[in-house]
Coordinates of C-alpha atoms in Angstrom, one line a residue:
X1 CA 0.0 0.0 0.0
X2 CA 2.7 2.8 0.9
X3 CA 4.7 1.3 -2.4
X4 CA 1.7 2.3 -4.1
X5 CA 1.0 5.8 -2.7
X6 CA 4.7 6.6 -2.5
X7 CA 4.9 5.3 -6.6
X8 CA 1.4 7.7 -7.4
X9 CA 3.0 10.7 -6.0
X10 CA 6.5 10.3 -7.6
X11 CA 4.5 9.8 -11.2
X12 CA 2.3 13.0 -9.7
X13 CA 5.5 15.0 -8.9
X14 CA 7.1 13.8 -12.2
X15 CA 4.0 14.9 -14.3
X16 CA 4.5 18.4 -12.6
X17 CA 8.5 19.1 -13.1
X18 CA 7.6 18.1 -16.4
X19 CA 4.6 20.7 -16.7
X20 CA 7.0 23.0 -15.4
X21 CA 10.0 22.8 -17.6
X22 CA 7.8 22.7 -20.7
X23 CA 5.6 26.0 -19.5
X24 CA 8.5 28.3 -21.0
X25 CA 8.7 26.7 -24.2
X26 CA 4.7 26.6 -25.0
X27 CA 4.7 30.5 -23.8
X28 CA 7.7 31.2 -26.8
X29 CA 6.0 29.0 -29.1
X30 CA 2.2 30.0 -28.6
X31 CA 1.0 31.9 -31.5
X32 CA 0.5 35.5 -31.9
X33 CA -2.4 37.2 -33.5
X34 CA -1.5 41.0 -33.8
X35 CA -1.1 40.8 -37.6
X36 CA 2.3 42.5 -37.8
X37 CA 5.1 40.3 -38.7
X38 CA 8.5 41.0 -37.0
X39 CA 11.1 43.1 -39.3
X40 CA 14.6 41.7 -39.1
X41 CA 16.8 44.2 -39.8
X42 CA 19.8 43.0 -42.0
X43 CA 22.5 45.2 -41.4
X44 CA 25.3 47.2 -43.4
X45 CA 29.2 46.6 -43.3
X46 CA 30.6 47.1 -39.7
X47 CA 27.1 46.3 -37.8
X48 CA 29.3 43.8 -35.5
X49 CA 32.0 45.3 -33.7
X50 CA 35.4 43.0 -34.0
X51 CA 37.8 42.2 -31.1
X52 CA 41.1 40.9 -30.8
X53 CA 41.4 38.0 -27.6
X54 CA 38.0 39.3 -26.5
X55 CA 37.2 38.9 -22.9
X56 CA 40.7 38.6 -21.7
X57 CA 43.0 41.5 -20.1
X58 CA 44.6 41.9 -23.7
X59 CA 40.9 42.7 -25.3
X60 CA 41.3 45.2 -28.0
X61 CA 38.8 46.8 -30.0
X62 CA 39.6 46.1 -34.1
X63 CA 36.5 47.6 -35.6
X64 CA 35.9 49.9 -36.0
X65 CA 38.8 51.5 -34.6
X66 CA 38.6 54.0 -31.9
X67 CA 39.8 57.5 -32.3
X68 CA 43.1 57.1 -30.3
X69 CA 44.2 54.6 -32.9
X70 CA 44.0 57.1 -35.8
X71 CA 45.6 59.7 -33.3
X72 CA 48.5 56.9 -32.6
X73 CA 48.9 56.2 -36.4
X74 CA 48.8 60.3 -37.2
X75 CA 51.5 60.9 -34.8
X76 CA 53.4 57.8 -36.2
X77 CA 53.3 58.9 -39.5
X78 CA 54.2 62.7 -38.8
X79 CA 58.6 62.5 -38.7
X80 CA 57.7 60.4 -42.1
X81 CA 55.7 62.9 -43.4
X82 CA 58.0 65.7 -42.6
X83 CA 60.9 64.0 -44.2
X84 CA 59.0 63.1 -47.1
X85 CA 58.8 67.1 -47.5
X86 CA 61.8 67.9 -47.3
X87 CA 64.0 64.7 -49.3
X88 CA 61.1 63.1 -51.2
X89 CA 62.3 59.9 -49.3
X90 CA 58.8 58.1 -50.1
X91 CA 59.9 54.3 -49.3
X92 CA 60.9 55.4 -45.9
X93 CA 57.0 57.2 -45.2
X94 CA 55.6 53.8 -47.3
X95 CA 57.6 51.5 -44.0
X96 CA 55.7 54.1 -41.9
X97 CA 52.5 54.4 -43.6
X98 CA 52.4 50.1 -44.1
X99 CA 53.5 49.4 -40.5
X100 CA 50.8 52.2 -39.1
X101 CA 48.1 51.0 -40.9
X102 CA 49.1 47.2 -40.6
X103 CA 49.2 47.7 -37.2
X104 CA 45.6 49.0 -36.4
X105 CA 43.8 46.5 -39.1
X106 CA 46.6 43.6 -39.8
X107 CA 44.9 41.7 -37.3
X108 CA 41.6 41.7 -39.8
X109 CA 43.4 39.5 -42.0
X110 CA 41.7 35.5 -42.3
X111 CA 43.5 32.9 -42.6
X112 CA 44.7 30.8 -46.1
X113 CA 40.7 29.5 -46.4
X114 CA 38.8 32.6 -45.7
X115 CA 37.8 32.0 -42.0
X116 CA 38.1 34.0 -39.2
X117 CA 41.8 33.6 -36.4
X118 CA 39.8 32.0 -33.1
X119 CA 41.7 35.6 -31.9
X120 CA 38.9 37.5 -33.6
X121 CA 35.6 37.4 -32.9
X122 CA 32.1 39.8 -33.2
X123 CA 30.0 40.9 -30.6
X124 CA 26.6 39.5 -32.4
X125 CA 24.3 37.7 -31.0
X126 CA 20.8 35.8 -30.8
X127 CA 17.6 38.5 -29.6
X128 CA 15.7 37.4 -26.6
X129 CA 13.2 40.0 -26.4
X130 CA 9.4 39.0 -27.7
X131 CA 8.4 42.6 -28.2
X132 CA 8.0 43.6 -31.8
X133 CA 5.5 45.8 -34.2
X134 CA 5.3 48.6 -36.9
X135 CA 7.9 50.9 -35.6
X136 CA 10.7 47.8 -34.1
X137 CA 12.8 45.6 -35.5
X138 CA 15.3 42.8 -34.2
X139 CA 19.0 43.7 -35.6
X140 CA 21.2 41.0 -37.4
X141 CA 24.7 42.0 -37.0
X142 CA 27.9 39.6 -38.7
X143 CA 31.5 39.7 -39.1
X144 CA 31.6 41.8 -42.6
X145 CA 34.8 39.9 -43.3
X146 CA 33.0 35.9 -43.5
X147 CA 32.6 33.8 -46.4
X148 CA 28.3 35.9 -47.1
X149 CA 27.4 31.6 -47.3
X150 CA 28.5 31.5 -43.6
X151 CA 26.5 34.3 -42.6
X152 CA 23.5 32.8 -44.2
X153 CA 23.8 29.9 -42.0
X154 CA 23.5 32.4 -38.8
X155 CA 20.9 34.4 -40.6
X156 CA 19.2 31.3 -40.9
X157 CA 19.3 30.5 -36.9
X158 CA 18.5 34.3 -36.6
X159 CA 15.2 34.2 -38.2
X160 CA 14.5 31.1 -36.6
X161 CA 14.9 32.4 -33.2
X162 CA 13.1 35.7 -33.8
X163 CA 9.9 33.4 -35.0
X164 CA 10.2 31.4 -32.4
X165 CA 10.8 34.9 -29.9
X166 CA 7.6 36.3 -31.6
X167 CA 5.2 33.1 -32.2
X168 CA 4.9 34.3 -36.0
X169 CA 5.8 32.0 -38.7
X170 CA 6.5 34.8 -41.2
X171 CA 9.2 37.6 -40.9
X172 CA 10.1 40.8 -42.8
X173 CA 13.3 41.7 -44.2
X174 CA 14.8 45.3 -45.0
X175 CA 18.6 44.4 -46.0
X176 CA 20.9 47.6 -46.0
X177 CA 24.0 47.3 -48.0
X178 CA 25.7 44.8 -47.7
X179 CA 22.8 43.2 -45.4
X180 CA 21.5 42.4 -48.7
X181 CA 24.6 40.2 -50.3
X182 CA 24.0 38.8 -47.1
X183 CA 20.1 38.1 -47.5
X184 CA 20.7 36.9 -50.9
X185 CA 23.4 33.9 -50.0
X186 CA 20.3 33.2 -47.8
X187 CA 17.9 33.0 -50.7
X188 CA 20.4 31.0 -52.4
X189 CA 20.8 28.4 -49.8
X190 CA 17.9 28.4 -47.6
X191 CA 15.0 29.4 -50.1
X192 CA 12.5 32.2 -48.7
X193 CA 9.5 30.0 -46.9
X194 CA 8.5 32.0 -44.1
X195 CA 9.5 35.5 -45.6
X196 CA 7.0 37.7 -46.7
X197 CA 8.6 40.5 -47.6
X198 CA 12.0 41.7 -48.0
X199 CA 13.2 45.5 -48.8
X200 CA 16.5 45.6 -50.4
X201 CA 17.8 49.1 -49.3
X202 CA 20.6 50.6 -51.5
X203 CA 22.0 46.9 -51.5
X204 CA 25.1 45.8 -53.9
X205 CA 23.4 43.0 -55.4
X206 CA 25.3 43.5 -58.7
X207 CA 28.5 44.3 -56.8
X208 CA 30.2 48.2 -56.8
X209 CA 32.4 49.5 -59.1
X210 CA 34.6 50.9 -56.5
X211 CA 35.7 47.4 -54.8
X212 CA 36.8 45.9 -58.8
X213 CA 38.7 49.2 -59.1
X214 CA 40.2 49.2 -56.4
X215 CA 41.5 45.1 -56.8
X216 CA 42.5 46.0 -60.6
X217 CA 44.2 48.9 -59.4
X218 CA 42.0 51.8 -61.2
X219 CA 43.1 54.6 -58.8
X220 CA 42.5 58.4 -60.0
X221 CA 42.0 61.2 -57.8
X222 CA 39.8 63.9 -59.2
X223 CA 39.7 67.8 -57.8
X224 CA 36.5 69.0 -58.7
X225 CA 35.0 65.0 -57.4
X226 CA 36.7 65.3 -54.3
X227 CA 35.2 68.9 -53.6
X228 CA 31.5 67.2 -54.8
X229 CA 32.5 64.5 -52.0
X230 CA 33.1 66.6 -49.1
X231 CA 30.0 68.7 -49.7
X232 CA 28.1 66.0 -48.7
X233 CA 29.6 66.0 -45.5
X234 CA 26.8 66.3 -42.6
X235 CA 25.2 69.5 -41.1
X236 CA 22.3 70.0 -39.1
X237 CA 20.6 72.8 -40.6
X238 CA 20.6 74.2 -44.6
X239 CA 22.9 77.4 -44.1
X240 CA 25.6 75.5 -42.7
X241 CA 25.5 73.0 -46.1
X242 CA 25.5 76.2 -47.9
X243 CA 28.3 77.7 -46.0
X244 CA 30.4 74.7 -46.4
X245 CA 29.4 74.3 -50.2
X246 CA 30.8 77.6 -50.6
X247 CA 34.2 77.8 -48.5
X248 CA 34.8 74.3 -50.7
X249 CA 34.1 76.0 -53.7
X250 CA 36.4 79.1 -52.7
X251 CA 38.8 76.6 -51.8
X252 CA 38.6 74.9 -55.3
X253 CA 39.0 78.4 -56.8
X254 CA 42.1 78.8 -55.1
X255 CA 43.7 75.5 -56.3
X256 CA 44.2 74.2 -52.9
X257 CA 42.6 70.6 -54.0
X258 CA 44.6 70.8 -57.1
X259 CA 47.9 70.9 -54.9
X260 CA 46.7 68.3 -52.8
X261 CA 45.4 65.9 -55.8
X262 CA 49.1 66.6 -57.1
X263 CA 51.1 65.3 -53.8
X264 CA 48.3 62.5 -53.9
X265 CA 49.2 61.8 -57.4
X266 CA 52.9 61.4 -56.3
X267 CA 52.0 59.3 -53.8
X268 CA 50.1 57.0 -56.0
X269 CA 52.9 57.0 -58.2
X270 CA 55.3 55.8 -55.9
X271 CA 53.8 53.6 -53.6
X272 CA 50.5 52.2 -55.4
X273 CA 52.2 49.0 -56.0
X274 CA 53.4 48.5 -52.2
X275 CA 50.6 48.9 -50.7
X276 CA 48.3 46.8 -52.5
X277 CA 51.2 44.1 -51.9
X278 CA 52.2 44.5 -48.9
X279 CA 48.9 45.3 -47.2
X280 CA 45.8 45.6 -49.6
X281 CA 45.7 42.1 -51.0
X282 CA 46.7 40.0 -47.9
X283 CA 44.6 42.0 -45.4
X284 CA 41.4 42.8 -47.5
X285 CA 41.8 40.0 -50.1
X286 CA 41.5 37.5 -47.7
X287 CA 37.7 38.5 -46.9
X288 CA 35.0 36.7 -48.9
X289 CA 33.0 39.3 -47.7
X290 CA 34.5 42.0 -49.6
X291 CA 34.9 40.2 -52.8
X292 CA 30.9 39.9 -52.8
X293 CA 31.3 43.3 -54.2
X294 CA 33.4 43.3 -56.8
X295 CA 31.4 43.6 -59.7
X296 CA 31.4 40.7 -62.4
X297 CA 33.4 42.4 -65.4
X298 CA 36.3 43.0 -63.3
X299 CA 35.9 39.8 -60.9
X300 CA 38.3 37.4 -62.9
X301 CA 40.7 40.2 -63.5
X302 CA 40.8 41.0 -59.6
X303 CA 41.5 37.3 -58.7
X304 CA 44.5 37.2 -61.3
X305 CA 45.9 40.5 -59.5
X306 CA 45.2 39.4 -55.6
X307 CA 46.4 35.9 -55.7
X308 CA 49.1 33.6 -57.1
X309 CA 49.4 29.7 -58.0
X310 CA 49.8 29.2 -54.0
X311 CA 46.4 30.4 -53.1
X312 CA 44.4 28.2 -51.1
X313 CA 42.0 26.5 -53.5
X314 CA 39.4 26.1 -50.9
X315 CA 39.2 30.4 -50.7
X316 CA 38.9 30.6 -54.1
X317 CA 36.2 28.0 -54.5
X318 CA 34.2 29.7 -51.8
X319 CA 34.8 33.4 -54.1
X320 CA 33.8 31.7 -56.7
X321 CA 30.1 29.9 -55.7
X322 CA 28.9 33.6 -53.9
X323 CA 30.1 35.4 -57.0
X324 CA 29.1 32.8 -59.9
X325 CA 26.3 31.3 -58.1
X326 CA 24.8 34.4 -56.0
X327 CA 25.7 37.5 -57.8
X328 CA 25.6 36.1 -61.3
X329 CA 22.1 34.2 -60.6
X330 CA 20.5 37.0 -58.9
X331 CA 17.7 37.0 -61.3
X332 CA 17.1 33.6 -60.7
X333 CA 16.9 34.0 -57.2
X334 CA 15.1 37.4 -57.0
X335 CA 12.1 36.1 -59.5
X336 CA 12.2 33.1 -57.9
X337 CA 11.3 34.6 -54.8
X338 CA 9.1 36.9 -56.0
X339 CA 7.1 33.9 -57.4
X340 CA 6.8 32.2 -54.7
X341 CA 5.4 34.8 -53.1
X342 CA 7.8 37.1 -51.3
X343 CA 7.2 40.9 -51.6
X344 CA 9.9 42.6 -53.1
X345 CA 11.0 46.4 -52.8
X346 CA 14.5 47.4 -54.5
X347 CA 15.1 50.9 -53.6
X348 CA 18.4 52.8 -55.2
X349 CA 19.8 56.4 -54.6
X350 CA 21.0 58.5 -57.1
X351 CA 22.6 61.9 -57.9
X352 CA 25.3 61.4 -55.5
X353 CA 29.3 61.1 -55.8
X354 CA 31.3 58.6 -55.1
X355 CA 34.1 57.5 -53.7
X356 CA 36.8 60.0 -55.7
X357 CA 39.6 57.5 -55.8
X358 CA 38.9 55.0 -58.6
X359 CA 38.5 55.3 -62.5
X360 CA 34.6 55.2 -61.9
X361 CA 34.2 58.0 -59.7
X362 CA 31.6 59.5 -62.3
X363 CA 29.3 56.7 -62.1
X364 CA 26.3 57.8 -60.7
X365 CA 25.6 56.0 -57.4
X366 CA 24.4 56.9 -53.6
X367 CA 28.3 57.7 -52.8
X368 CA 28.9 53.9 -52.3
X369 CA 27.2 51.5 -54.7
X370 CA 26.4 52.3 -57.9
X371 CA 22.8 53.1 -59.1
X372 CA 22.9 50.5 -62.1
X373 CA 23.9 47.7 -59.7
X374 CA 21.7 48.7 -56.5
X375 CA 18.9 48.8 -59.1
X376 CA 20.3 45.3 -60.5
X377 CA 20.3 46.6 -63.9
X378 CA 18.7 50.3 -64.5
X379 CA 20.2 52.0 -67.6
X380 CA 22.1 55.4 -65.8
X381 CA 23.4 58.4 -67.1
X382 CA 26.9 59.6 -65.7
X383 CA 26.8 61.8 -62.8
X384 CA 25.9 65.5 -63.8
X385 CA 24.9 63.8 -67.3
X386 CA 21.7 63.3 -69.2
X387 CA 20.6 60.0 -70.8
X388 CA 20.9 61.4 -74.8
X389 CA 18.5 63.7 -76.3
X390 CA 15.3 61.4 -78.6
X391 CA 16.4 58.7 -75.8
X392 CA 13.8 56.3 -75.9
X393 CA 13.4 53.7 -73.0
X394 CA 14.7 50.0 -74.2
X395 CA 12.0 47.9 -72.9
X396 CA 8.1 48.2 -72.5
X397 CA 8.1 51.1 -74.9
X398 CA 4.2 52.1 -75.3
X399 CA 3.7 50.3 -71.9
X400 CA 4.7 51.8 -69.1
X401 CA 7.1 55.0 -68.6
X402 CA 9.9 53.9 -66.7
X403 CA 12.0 57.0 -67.7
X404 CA 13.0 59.5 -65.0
X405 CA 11.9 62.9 -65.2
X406 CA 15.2 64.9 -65.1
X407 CA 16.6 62.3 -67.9
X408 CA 19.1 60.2 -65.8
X409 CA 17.7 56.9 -65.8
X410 CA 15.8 54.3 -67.6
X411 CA 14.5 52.2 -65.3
X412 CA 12.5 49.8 -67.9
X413 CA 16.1 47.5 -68.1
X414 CA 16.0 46.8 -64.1
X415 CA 15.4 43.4 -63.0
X416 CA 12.1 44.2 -61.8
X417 CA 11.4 47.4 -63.3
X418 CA 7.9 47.7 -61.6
X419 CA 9.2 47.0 -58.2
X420 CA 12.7 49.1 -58.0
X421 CA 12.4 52.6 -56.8
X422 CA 14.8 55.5 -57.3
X423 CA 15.4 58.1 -54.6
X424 CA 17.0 61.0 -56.2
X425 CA 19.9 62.3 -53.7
X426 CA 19.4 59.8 -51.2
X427 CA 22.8 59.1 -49.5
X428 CA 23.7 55.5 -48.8
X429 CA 21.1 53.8 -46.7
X430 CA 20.4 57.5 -45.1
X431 CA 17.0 57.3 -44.1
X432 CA 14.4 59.4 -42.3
X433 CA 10.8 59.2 -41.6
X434 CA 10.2 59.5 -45.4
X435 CA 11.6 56.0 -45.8
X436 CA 10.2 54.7 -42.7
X437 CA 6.8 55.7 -44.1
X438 CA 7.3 54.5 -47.8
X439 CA 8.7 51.2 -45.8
X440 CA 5.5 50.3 -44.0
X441 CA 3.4 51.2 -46.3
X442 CA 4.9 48.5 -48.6
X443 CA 5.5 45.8 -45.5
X444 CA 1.8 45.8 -44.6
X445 CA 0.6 45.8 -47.6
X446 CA -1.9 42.6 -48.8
X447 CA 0.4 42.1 -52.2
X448 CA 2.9 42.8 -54.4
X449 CA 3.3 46.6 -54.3
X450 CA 4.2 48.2 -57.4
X451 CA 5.6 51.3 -58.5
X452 CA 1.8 52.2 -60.1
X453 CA 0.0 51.3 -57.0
X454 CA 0.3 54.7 -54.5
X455 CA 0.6 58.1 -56.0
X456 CA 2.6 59.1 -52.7
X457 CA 5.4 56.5 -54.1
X458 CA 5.6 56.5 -57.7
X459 CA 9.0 55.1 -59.5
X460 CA 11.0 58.3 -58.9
X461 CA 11.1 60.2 -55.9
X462 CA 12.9 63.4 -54.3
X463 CA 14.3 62.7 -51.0
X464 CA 14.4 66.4 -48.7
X465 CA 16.5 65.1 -45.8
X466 CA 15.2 68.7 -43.9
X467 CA 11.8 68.1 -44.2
X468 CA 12.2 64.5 -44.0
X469 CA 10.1 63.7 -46.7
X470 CA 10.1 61.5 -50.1
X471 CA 8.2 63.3 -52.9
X472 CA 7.4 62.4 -56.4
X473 CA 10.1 63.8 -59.3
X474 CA 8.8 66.3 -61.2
X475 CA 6.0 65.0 -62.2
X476 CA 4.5 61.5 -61.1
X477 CA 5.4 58.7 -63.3
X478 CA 2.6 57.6 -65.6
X479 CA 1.7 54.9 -67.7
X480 CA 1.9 53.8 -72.0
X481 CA 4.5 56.8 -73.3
X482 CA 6.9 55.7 -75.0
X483 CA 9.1 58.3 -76.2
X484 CA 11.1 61.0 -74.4
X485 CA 13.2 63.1 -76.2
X486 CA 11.7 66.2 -75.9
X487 CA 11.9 66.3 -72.6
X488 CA 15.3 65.2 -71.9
X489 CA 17.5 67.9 -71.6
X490 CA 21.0 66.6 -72.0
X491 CA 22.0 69.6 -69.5
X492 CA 24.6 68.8 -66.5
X493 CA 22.6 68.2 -63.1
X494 CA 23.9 69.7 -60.4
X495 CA 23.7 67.0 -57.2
X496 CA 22.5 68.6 -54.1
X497 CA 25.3 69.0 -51.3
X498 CA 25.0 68.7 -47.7
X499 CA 22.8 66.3 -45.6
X500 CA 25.0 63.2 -45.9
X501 CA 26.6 61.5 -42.9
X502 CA 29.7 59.4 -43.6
X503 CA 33.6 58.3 -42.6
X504 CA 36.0 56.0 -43.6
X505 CA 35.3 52.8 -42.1
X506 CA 38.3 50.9 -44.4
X507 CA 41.4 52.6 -44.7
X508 CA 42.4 55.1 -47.4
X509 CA 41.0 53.1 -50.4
X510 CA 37.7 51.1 -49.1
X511 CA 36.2 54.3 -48.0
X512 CA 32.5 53.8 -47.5
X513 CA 30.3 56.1 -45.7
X514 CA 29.5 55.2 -42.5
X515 CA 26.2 56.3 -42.3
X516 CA 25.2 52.8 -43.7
X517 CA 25.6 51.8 -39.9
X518 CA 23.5 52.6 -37.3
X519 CA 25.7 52.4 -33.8
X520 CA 22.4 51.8 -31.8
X521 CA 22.6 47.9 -31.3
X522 CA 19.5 48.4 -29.6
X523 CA 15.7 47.9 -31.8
X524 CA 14.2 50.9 -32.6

């Protein structure tokens, strides 16, 4: 009898530790019926800080680096510098200018395959708060450097975790930069069931010029392109990005960017070749990451540059399925997607310029990624330039209008032509409450926005960074005309100046504006 009762209450007490221990995982798993799927934020280049021996007394911060690293490489480089001015010694300021900048990001470097030293490591990690709606979203950082196919697989655990957070079985996606070479080595491997919607924000799906110019070589420096580059430096209110427009423009006048375009030139002359040797290609070449931008006509041409018959076939394989498989098939992958039911938003800025130290510096981009490739295939005018007078769009002619009013793009050659939007003088994933707006709109809507289907957001828009608002170009796009000659110019544009925020995030050449990143890890 006491067997008996002492068996019933161990089976009782069992039953109830079990209850217990399974309570937590029913309340993460229950359902939720608010309607509004969660938005994962893929972010940009640098969204994970780096460390070196991380959580030990020798923790140091690799990036991005703090000021007092910059300050310890300035005053390195200055008895260099002075010498250089007065006996043109320029070996002895490249050993200063290699070892300074060696020191602060030769620890970046992967190893012979691509992967990360167990030294280095991100601060990302899994979310573990439920809370989510209209105006939040969870934040996927990644080590910018990885093989994009490696940060798929954590994307993948990502999304998994933030529907299991939530109790949704659907997600959102807004990539930003390089977020979306990133969500599209997730396409590629994982497929998109369970994503509804994904925004692809000023992404380099096609690759940037700048990164294959930069492997190949291509380095200009142009005066009037740097002074268009720093007047898009940021200011709070209009008179100050007038005021700074025109001390630039003085400065111009006076030749002092001509002088320093002139040292710079004899700089490049002399140690080009040494630093790309001795520091470019082994640092930066060993990132998969940042050979998911280099743009397909210059990839091959790149790899012959960067590596030699005793490169690790394994890194060269992995180059080689992102680029041939992901970039090259994005087409596939984006239509595929889009037929099976994803919503999909490209959006591209335009009218900016861009980095002002390669051969394409003229391409018209949003001051990082070029407009024809963040638009995966939109037919662009040259900055300041005008598609040619009679210009007549290539596709849909008699259709739809997918011509821009001021003349600079023909939109009707995009991949998706009736889902890419243009934002004319957006800077790189700079966004307001404009965006935000145009954002949600699209997210909650029941299907496939189109560029046709709200008058607020037709294919072309006017971005006011002031007044925080997107407007339609000129006048909104419209439907079945087919031939524009008569009212494209062919005049110079002038791009607007002021309103960006950006720094050097890579050293001297991989320059890219680091407003791509927002430095609030927290959802917002």
């Amino acid at each position: 009898m006491r067997k008996n009762i002492l068996r019933t209450l161990s089976i009782i007490l069992a039953a109830v530790l079990l209850l217990c221990a399974s309570l937590p995982v029913f309340a993460q798993s229950a359902k939720c019926a608010c309607g509004t799927p969660p938005v994962i934020y893929v972010a940009a280049l640098g969204s994970a800080k780096l460390y070196l021996d991380r959580g030990t007394e020798n923790e140091r911060l690799l990036f991005r680096p703090d000021t007092a690293a910059y300050l310890r490489l300035a005053a390195r480089l200055a008895p260099s510098i002075a010498r250089l001015a007065i006996d043109k010694n320029y070996d002895a300021f490249g050993d200063a200018l290699i070892d300074g900048v060696s020191d602060i990001f030769g620890d970046l470097q992967m190893d012979e395959n691509g992967d990360s030293t167990d030294r280095v490591t991100s601060d990302a990690e899994l979310p573990d708060d439920p809370d989510h709606g209209v105006d939040k979203s969870y934040y996927f950082a990644y080590d910018f450097r990885e093989d994009p196919l490696t940060v798929a697989d954590k994307l993948h655990e990502y999304i998994a975790c933030v529907k299991k957070l939530t109790g949704h079985d659907t997600v959102l996606l807004r990539a930003s930069s390089m977020g979306g070479v990133m969500t599209m080595a997730y396409f590629y491997k994982y497929g998109t069931d369970g994503i509804d919607a994904c925004i692809f924000q000023c992404c380099p799906i096609f690759g940037t010029q700048v990164a294959g110019d930069l492997f190949t070589k291509k380095i200009t420096i142009d005066p009037d392109a740097l002074v268009r580059y720093a007047s898009q430096l940021p200011t709070d209110e209009q008179w100050q990005s007038d005021l700074l427009g025109v001390v630039l423009d003085m400065l111009n006048f006076a030749g002092v960017f001509k002088a320093l375009v002139g040292v710079a030139d004899k700089l490049l002359e002399n140690l080009t070749d040494r630093v790309f040797d001795e520091f470019m290609y082994p640092v930066f070449g060993s990132m998969p990451g940042i050979w998911s931008f280099v743009t397909d006509d210059e990839y091959e041409q790149a790899k012959k540059m960067t590596f030699n018959e005793n490169t690790s076939k394994k890194l060269i394989s992995r180059l080689d399925e992102y680029h041939y498989n992901v970039q090259c098939k994005a087409g596939e992958i984006l239509n595929k997607a889009k037929k099976d039911g994803v919503k999909i938003m490209i959006v591209a800025g335009y009218n900016k310029q861009r980095t002002p130290l390669v051969e394409s510096y003229t391409a018209n981009s949003d001051a990082t990624v070029d407009t024809k490739y963040a638009s995966v295939g939109a037919t662009v005018a040259d900055l300041n330039s005008a598609l040619p007078d009679g210009y007549v769009q290539k596709n849909e002619a008699g259709v739809h209008d997918h011509l821009s009013k001021d003349g600079v793009i023909d939109a009707s050659t995009c991949l998706m032509p009736e889902n890419t939007w243009f934002i004319k003088d957006m800077l790189h994933c700079k966004i307001h409450d404009g965006h935000k707006a145009m954002y949600n709109w699209f997210f909650y809507s029941e299907s496939q926005p189109d560029v046709w289907s709200n008058e607020k957001y037709p294919q072309f828009l006017q971005n006011d960074v002031n007044a925080k608002t997107l407007t339609p170009l000129g006048t909104q796009a419209r439907p079945a005309q087919s031939e524009r000659g008569s009212e494209s110019t062919g005049k110079p544009l002038t791009p607007q100046t002021g309103s960006a925020s950006f720094a050097a995030v890579i050293p001297l050449l991989f320059a890219l504006p680091a407003g791509v990143v927002s430095r609030r890890r927290k959802r917002s």
